[in-house]
GROMACS .gro file of C-alpha atoms in nm:
model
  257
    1UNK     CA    1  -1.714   1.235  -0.881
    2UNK     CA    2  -1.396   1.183  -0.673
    3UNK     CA    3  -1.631   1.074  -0.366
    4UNK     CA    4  -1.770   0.804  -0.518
    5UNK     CA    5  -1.500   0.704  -0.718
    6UNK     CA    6  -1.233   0.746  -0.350
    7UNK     CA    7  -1.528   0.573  -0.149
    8UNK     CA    8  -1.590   0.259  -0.396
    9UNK     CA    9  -1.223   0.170  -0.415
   10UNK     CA   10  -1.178   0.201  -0.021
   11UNK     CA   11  -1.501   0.040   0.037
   12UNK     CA   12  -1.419  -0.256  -0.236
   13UNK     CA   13  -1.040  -0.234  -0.161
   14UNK     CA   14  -1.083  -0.258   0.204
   15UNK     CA   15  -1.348  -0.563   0.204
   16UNK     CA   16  -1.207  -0.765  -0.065
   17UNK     CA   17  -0.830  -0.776   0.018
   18UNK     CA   18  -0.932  -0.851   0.386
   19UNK     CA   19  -0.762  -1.146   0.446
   20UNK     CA   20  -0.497  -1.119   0.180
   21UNK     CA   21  -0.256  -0.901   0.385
   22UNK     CA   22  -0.259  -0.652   0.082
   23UNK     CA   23  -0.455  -0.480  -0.130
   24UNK     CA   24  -0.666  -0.133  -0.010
   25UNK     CA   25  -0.289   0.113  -0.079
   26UNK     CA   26  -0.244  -0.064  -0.352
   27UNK     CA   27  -0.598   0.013  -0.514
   28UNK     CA   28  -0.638   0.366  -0.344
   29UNK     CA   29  -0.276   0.516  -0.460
   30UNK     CA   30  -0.370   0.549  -0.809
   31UNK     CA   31  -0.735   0.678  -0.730
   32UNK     CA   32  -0.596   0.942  -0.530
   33UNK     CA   33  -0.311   1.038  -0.762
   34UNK     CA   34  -0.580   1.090  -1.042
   35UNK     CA   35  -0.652   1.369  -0.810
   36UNK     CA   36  -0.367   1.527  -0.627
   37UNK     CA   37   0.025   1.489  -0.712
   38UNK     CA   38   0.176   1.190  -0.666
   39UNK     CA   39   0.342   1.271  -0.384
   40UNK     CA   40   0.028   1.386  -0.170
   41UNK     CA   41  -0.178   1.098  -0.312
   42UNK     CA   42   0.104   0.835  -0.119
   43UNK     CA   43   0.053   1.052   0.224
   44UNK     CA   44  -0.345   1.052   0.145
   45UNK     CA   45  -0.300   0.660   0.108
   46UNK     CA   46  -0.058   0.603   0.455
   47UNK     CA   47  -0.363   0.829   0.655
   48UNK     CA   48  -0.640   0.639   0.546
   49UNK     CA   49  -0.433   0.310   0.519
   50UNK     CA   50  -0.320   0.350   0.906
   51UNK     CA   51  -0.694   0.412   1.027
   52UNK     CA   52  -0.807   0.136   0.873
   53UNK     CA   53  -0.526  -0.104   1.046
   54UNK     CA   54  -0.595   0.042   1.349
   55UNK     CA   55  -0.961  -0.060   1.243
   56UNK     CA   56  -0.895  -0.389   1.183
   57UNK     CA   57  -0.763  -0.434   1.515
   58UNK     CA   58  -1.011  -0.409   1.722
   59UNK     CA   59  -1.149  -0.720   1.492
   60UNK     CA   60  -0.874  -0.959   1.508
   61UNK     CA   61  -0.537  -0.777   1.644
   62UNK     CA   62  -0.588  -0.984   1.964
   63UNK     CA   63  -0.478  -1.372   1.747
   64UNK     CA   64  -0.167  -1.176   1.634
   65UNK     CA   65   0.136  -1.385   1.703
   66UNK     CA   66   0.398  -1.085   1.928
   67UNK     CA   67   0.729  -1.339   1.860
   68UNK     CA   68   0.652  -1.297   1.438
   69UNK     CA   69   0.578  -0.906   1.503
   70UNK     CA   70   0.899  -0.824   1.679
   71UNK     CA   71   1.122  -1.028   1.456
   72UNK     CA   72   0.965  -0.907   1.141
   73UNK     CA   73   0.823  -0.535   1.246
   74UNK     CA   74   1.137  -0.404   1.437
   75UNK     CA   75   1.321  -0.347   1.139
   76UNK     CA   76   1.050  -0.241   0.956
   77UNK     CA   77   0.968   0.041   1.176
   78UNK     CA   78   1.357   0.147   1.115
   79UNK     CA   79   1.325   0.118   0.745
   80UNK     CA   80   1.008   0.267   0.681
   81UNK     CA   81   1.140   0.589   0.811
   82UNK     CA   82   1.485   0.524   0.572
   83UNK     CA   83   1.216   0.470   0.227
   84UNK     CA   84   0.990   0.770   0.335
   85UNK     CA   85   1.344   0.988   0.372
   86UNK     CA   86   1.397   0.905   0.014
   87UNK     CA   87   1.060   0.993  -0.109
   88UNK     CA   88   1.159   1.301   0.025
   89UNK     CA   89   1.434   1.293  -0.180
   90UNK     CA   90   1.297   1.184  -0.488
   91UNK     CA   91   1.011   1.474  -0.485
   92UNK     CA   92   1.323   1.744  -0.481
   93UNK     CA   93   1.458   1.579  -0.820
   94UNK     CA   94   1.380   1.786  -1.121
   95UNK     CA   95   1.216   1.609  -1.400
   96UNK     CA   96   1.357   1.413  -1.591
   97UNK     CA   97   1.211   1.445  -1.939
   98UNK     CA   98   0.922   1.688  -2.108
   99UNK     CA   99   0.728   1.665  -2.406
  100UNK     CA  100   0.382   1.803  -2.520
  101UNK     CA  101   0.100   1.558  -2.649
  102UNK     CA  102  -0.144   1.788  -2.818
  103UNK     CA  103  -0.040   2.119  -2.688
  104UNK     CA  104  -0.070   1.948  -2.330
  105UNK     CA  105   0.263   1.918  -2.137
  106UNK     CA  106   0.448   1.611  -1.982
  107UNK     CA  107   0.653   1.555  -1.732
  108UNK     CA  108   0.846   1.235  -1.663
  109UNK     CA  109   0.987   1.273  -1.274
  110UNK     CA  110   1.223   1.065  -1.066
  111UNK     CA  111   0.941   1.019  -0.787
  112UNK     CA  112   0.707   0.887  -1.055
  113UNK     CA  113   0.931   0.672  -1.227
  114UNK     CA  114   1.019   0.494  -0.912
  115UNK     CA  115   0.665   0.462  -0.810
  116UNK     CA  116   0.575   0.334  -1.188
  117UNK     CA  117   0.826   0.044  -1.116
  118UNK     CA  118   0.751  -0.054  -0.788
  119UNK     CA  119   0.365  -0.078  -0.943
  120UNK     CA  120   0.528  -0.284  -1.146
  121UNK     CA  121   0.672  -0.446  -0.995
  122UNK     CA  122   0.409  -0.558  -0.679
  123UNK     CA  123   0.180  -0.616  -0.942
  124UNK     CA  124   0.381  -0.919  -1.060
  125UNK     CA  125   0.283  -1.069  -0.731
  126UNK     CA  126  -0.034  -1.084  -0.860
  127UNK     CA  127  -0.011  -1.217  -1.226
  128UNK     CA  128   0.260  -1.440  -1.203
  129UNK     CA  129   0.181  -1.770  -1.031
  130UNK     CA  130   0.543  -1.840  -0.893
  131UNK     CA  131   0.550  -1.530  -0.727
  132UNK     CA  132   0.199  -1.571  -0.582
  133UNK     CA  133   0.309  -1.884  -0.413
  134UNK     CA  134   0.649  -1.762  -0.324
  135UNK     CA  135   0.772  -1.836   0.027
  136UNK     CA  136   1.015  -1.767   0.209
  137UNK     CA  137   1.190  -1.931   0.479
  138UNK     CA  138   1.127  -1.784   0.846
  139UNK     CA  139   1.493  -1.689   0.911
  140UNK     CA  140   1.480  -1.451   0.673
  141UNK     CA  141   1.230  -1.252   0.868
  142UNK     CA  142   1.405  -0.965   0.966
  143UNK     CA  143   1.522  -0.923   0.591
  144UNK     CA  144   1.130  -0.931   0.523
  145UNK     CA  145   1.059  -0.708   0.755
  146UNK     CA  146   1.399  -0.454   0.625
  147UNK     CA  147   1.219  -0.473   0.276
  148UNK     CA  148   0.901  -0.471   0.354
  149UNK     CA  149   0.912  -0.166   0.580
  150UNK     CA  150   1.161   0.038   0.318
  151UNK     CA  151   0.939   0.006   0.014
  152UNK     CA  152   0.636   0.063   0.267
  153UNK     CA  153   0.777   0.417   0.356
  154UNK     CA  154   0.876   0.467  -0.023
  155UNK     CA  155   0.527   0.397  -0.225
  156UNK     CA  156   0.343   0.227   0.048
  157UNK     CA  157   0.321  -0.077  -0.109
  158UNK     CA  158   0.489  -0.393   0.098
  159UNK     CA  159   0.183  -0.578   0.167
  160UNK     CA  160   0.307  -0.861  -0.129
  161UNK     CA  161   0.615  -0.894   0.039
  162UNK     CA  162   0.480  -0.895   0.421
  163UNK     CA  163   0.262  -1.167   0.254
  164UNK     CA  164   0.544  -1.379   0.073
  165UNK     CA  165   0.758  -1.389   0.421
  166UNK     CA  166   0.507  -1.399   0.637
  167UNK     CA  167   0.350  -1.713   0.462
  168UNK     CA  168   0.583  -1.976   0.650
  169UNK     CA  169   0.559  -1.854   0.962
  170UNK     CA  170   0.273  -2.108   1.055
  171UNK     CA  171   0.044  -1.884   1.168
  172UNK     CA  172  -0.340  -1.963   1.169
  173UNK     CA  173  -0.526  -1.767   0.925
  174UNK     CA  174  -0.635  -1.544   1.151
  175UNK     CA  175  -0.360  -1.497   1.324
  176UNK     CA  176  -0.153  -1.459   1.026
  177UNK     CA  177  -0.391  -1.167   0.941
  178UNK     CA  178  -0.360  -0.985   1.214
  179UNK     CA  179   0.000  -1.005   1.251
  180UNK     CA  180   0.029  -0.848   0.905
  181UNK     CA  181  -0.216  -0.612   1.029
  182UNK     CA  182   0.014  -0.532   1.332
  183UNK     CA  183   0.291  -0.512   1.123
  184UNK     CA  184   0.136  -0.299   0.826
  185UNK     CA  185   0.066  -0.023   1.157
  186UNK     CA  186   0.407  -0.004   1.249
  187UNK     CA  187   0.508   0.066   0.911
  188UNK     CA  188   0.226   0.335   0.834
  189UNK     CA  189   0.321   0.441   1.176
  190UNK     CA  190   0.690   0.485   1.072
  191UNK     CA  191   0.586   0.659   0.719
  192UNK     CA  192   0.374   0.922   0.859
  193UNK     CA  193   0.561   1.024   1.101
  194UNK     CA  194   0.834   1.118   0.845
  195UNK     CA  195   0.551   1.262   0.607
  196UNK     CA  196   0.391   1.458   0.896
  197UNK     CA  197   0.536   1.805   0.860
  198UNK     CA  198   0.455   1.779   0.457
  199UNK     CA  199   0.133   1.721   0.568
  200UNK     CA  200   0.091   1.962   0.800
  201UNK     CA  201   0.198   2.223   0.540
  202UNK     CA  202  -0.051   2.075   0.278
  203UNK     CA  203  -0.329   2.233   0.495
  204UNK     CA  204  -0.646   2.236   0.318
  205UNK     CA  205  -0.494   2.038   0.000
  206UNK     CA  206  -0.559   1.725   0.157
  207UNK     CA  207  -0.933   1.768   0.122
  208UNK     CA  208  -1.061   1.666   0.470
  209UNK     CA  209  -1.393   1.539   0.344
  210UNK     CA  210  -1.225   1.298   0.117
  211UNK     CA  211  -0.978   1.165   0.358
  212UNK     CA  212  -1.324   1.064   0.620
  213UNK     CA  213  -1.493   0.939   0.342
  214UNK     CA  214  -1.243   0.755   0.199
  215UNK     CA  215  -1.165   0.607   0.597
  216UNK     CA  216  -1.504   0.560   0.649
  217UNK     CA  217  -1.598   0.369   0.368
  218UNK     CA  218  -1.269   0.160   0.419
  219UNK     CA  219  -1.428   0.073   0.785
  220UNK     CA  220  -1.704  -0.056   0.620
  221UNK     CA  221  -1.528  -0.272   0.377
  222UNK     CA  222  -1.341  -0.396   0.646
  223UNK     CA  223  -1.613  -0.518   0.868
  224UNK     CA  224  -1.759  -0.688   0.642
  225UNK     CA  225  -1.449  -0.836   0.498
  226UNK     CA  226  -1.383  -0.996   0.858
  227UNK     CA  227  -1.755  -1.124   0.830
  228UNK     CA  228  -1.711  -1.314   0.519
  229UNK     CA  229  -1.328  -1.376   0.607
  230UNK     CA  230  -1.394  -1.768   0.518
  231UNK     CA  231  -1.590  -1.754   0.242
  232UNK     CA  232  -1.426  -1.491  -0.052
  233UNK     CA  233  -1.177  -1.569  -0.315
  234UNK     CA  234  -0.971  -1.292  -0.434
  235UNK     CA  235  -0.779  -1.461  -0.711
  236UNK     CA  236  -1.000  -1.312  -0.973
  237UNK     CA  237  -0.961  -0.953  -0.798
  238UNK     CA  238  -0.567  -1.001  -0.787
  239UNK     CA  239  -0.504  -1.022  -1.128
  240UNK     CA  240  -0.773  -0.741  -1.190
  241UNK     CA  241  -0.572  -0.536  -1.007
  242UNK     CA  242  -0.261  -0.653  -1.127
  243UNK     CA  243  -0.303  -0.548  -1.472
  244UNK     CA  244  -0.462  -0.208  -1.390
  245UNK     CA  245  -0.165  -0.127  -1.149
  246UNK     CA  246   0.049  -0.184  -1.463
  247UNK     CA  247  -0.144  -0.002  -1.698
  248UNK     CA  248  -0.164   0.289  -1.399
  249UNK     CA  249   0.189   0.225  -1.391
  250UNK     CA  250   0.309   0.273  -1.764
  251UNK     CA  251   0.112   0.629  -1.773
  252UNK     CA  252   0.252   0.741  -1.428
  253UNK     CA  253   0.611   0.616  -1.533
  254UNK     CA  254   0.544   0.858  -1.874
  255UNK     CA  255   0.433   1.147  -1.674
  256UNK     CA  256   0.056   1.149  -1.808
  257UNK     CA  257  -0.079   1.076  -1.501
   0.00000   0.00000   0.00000
C-alpha cells in the first residue's frame, strides 16, 4: 500500500508542481510521515527531494540566471544548516502533552507542533489570494534566501517563499524555474548534510525500496512536467493541497498523526 500511495504522490507531486517552484516536499512529507516518525519522514523527503532537483537539471538548470542564485542561495546554504540544527533540537524535546483516545495514546511533541504550523502556515500561500500574488522586491533577496533556506532545513518546506521573492526578479519562465531549482539543491544540499549521520544510523529504517521508488516515480513526473511546462494550470491543485496540508496539519499538531 505505501508503494503506491509514496509513488502516486511523487509521481503527481513531481509533474504537477513543475513549474511552480514548489510543491513535491510539500505533498510527500505527510505521505511519508503516515509511515515513519516525523522526523525520518522530513530526511526521507530532503533525499528524494534533492534527486529530483538534481533531475530537473539536466532539463533546464542550464537558463538558470548565476547573479539571482548567488544573491539569493548563499545565505540559504548558511541557513539551511542553522533550521536543520534546530530540528535536531526540537526531536530531543520531550512531549509536550499526552492523552488516550480510545485506549490509544497521544502524544503532542515540540517537533510536530512546529511542523503543524509551518504546514500551516505554507499552506496559506496557497488559499489565500494576496499571498499567492505576493512579491517581493529584489533587494530583499538575500533576506529571501536567509528564510527560505532556514525553514528549508527545518520542515523542508521554502518553496512558497523561494517563489514569493523570486517572482520579481524578471526572470523568464524558464529561467526562473531553474534558478529555483538551483537554489532548492543548495538548500537540500545544506539539510542533508546536517541530517546525514541520523541517517546513516537509521540503517534499514529508511526502507531503501521506498526511497527508489518514490525517486523514480518523481523522475517521471518531472519529465513530463517539463514536457507540458506551457500548457498545465495548477491553481486547482494548490488549493487542493492547501487544505489537505492543513487538515494533515491540525492532526500532526495534536499528535494523532
Amino acid at each position: 500500500m505505501e508503494f503506491i500511495l509514496v509513488g502516486i504522490v511523487a509521481l503527481l507531486g513531481s509533474g504537477l508542481t513543475f513549474f511552480s517552484g514548489f510543491g513535491l516536499g510539500t505533498l510527500l512529507l505527510p505521505v511519508f510521515a503516515i509511515f515513519f516518525p516525523i522526523d525520518i519522514a522530513i530526511a526521507l523527503t530532503a533525499i528524494v527531494h534533492l534527486l529530483n532537483n538534481l533531475f530537473k537539471l539536466t532539463l533546464i538548470g542550464k537558463k538558470a540566471n548565476l547573479h539571482t542564485v548567488l544573491r539569493f542561495g548563499l545565505p540559504a546554504i548558511v541557513f539551511a544548516f542553522l533550521g536543520a540544527y534546530v530540528l535536531g533540537m526540537l526531536t530531543e524535546i520531550e512531549p509536550i502533552y499526552s492523552y488516550t483516545i480510545s485506549n490509544n495514546a497521544y502524544q503532542v511533541t515540540a517537533v510536530k507542533l512546529c511542523i503543524a504550523l509551518l504546514l500551516i502556515f505554507f499552506a496559506l500561500f496557497d488559499l489565500i489570494p494576496k499571498l499567492k500574488r505576493l512579491e517581493i522586491d529584489t533587494k530583499y533577496l538575500p533576506l529571501g534566501g536567509t528564510l527560505s533556506g532556514f525553514f528549508g532545513g527545518l520542515s523542508g518546506h521554502q518553496g512558497a517563499l523561494r517563489t514569493a521573492f523570486l517572482i520579481r526578479a524578471k526572470l523568464s519562465k524558464e529561467a526562473f524555474i531553474a534558478t529555483g531549482v538551483v537554489i532548492a539543491c543548495f538548500i537540500d544540499i545544506s539539510r542533508i548534510a546536517v541530517y546525514a549521520q541520523d541517517i546513516l544510523q537509521l540503517g534499514d529504517q529508511l526502507n531503501f525500496p521506498l526511497l527508489i521508488t518514490a525517486t523514480g516515480m518523481a523522475f517521471i513526473g518531472a519529465y513530463f512536467g517539463n514536457k507540458i511546462l506551457k500548457k498545465i494550470t495548477i491553481h486547482t491543485i494548490q488549493i487542493a493541497v492547501g487544505i489537505l496540508l492543513i487538515v494533515f496539519a491540525i492532526f500532526l499538531g495534536i499528535g494523532i498523526l
